[in-house]
Short mmCIF file of C-alpha atoms in Angstrom, two decimals:
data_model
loop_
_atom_site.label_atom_id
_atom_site.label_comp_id
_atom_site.label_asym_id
_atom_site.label_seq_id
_atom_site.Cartn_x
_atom_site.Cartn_y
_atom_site.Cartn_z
CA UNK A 1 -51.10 15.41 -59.46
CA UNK A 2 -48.37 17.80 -59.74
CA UNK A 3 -48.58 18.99 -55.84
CA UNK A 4 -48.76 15.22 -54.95
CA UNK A 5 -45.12 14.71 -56.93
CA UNK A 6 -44.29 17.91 -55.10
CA UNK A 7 -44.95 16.87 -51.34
CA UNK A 8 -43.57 13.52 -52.14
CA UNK A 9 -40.07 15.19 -53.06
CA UNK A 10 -40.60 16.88 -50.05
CA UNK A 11 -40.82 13.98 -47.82
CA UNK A 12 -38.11 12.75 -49.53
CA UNK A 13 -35.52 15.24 -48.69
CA UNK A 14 -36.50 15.64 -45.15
CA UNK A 15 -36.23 11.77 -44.50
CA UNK A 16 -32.62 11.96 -46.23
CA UNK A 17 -31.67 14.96 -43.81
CA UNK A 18 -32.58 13.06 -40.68
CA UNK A 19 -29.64 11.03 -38.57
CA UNK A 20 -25.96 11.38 -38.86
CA UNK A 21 -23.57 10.61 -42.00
CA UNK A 22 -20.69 8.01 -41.37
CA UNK A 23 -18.18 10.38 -41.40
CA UNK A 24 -19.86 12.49 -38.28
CA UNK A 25 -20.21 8.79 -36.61
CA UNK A 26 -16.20 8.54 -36.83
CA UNK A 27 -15.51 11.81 -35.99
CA UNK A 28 -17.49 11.45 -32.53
CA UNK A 29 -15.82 8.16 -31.82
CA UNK A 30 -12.34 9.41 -32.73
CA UNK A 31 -13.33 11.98 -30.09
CA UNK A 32 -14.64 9.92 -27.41
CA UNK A 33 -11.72 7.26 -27.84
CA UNK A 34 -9.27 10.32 -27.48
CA UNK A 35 -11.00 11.56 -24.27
CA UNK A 36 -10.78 7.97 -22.73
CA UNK A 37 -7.40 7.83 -23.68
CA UNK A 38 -6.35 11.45 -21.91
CA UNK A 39 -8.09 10.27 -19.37
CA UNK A 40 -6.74 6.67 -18.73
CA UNK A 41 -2.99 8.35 -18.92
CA UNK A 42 -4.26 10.96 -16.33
CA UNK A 43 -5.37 8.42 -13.83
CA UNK A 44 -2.37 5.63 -14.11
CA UNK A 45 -0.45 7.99 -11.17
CA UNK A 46 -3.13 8.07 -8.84
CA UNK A 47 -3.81 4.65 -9.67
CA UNK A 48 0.09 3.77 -8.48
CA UNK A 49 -0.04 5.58 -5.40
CA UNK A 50 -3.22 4.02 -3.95
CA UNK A 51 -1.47 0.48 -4.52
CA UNK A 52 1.45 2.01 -2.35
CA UNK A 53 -0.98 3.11 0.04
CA UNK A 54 -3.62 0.08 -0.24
CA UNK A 55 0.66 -1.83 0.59
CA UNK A 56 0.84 0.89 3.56
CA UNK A 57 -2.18 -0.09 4.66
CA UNK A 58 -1.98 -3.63 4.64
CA UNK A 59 1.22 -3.82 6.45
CA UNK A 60 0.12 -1.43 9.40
CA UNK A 61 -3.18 -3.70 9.52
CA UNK A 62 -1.06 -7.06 9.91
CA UNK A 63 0.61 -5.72 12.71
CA UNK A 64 -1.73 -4.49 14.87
CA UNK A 65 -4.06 -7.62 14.07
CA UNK A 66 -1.23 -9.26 15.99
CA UNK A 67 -0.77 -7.30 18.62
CA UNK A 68 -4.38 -7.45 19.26
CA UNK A 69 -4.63 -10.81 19.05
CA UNK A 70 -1.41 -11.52 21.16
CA UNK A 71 -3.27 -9.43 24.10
CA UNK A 72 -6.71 -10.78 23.71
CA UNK A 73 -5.85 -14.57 23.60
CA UNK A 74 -2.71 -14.42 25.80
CA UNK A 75 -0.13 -15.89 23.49
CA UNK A 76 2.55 -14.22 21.74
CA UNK A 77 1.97 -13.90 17.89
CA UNK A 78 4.74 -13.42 15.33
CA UNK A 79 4.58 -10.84 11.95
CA UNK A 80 7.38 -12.32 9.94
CA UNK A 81 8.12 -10.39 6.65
CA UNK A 82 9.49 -11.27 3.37
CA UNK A 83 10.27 -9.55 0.27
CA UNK A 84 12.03 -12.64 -1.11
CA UNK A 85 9.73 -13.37 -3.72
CA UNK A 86 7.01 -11.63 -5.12
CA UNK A 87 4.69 -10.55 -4.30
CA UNK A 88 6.39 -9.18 -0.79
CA UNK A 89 4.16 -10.81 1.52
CA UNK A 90 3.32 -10.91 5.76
CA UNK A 91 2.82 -13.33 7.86
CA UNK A 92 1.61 -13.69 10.78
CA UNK A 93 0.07 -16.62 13.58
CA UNK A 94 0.06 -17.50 17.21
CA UNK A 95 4.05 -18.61 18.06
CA UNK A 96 3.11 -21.07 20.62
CA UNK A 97 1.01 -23.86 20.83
CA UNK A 98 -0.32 -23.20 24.07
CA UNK A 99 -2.32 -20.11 24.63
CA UNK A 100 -5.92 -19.12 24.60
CA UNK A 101 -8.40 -22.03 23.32
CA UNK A 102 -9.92 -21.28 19.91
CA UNK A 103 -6.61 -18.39 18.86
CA UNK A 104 -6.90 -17.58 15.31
CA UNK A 105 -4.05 -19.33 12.58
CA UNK A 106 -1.69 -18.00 10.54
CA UNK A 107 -2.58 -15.66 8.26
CA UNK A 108 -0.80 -14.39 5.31
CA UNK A 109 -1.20 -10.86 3.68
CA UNK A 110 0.13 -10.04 0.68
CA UNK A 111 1.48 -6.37 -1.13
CA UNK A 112 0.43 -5.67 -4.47
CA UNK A 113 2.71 -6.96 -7.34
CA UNK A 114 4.46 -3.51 -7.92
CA UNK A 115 5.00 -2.48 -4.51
CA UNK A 116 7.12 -4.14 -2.18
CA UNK A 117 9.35 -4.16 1.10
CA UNK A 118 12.09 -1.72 -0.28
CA UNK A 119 14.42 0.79 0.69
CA UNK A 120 15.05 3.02 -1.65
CA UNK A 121 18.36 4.30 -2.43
CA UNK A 122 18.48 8.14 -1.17
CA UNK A 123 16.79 7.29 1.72
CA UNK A 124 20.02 5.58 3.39
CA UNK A 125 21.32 9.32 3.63
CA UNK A 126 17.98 10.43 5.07
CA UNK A 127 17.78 10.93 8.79
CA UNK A 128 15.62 7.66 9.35
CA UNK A 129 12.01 7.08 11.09
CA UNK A 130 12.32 7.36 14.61
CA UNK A 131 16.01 6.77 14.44
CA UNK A 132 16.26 2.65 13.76
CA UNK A 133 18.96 2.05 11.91
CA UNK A 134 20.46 3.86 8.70
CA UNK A 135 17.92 3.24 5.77
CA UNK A 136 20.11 0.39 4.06
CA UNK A 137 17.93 -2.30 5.40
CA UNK A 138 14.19 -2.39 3.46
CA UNK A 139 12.68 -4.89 7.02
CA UNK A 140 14.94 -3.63 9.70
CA UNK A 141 13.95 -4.91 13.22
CA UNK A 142 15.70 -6.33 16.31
CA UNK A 143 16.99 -2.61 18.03
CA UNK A 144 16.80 -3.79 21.26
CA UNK A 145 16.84 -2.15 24.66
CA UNK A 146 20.21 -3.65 25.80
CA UNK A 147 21.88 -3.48 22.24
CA UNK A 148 21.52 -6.94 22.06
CA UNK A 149 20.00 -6.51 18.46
CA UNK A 150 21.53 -5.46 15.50
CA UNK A 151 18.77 -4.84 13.50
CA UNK A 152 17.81 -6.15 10.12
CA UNK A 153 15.63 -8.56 11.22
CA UNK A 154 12.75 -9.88 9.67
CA UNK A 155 10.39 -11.37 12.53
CA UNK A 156 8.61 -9.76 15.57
CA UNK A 157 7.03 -11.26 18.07
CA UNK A 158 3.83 -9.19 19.94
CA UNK A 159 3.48 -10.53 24.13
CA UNK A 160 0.43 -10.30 25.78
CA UNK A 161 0.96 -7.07 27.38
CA UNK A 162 1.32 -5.17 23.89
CA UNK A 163 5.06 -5.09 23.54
CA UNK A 164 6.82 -6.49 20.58
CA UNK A 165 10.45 -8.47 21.55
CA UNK A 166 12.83 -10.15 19.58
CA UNK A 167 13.44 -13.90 19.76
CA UNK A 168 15.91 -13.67 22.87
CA UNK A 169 15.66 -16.49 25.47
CA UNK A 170 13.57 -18.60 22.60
CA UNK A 171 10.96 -17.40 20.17
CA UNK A 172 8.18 -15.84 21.32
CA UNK A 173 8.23 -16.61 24.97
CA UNK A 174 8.32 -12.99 25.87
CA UNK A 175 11.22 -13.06 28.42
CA UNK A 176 13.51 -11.42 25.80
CA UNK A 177 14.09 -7.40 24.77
CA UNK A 178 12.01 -5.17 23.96
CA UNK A 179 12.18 -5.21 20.11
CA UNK A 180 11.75 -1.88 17.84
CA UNK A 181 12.34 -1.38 14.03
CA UNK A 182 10.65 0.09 10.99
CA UNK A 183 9.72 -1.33 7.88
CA UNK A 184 10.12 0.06 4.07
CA UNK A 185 7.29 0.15 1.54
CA UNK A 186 7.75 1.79 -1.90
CA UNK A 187 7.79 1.22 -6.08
CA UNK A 188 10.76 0.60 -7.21
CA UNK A 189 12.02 3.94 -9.56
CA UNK A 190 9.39 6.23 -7.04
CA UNK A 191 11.46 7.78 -4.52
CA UNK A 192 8.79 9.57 -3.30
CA UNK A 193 6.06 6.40 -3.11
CA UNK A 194 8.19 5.25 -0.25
CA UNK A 195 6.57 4.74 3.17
CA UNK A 196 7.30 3.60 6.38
CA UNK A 197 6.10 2.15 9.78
CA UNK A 198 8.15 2.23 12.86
CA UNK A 199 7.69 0.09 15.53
CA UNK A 200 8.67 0.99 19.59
CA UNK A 201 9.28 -2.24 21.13
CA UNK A 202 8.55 -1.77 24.97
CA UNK A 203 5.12 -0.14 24.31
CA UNK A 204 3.93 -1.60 20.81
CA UNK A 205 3.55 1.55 19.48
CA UNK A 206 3.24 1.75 16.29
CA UNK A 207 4.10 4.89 13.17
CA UNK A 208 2.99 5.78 9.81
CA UNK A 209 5.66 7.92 7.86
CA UNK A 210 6.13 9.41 4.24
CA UNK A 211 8.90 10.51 2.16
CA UNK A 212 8.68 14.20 1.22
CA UNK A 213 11.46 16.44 -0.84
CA UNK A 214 12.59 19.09 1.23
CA UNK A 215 13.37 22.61 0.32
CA UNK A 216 17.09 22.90 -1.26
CA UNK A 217 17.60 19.50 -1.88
CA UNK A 218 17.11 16.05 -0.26
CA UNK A 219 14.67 14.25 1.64
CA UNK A 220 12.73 13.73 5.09
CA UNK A 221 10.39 11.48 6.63
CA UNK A 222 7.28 13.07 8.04
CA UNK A 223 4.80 11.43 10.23
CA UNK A 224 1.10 10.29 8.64
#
């Protein structure tokens, strides 16, 4: 009877040892919220920088879908951009009614809400992309071949042989100049989010740059 008492005690205490108290419980959730938290914080930078480049990437994409379209279907196709409102936003469609049967619509391609067409303040004093212009204008196009242009335009037009021209001699006809420019992408406050994408006029052509510090002070673009 007494060994029966004995091994039921026992059982007892080795049931009551098993599983954790409520105090370990909130330790190890204290611990794991902390971690996620260290970890969130950790990954909000990268997570800024790929909506810059996912922006990057957009705007480069819009342009050459209308350059290939403009050669494929004969027609001229406009990019018109816009950081009026946000968020920034591209456009872009066949110009002219007449052209190849079945030509795709307008389309419209849009940054993400923190990154827009901007040019950021030091880089006006920054030798610029290809040499358009001085930095001061965030969508600077129109540098034409005869100094027509002016820059700081907003629309491009892409001809069926691949060049981009500005709107001389009536939009997108194509019997205008040759049109080059770059456009600005960056967050505003992050100098050094800031990308850019030139454009030569007579060939198309098109560039991917980034804004790096240099040694000693200051800034330059370098090509992506």
């Amino acid at each position: 009877m007494r060994m029966g008492r004995i091994r039921n005690c026992s059982d007892r205490g080795s049931h009551q040892a098993r599983g954790f108290s409520l105090l370990e419980m909130v330790i190890v959730i204290a611990l794991i919220i902390v971690l996620a938290s260290i970890s969130f914080i950790s990954m909000v930078p990268v997570m800024k920088q790929q909506r810059v480049t996912n922006a990057y990437n957009t705007t480069l994409a819009a342009m050459r879908q209308a350059r290939d379209n403009a050669i494929a279907q004969r027609t001229s196709y406009s990019v018109t951009f816009s950081s009026a409102a946000t968020p920034s936003t591209i456009t872009v469609g066949p110009t002219l009614a007449s052209g190849f049967q079945g030509q795709q619509g307008t389309v419209i391609f849009q940054l993400p809400t923190d990154v827009s067409f901007l040019a950021a303040g030091p880089v006006s004093s920054t030798p610029t992309p290809d040499g358009y212009g001085t930095g001061s204008n965030a969508i600077d196009f129109g540098y034409t071949a005869n100094g027509v242009g002016t820059g700081g335009q907003t629309v491009v037009y892409f001809c069926p042989d691949g060049s981009a021209q500005d709107a001389e001699n009536g939009s997108g006809n194509c019997a205008g100049s040759a049109d080059g420019g770059v456009v600005y992408i960056s967050r505003s406050g992050d100098i050094l989010s800031s990308r850019a994408i030139s454009l030569w006029g007579s060939t198309g052509r098109m560039r991917g740059w980034r804004l790096y510090p240099q040694t000693g002070g200051g800034y330059q673009w370098v090509r992506q």
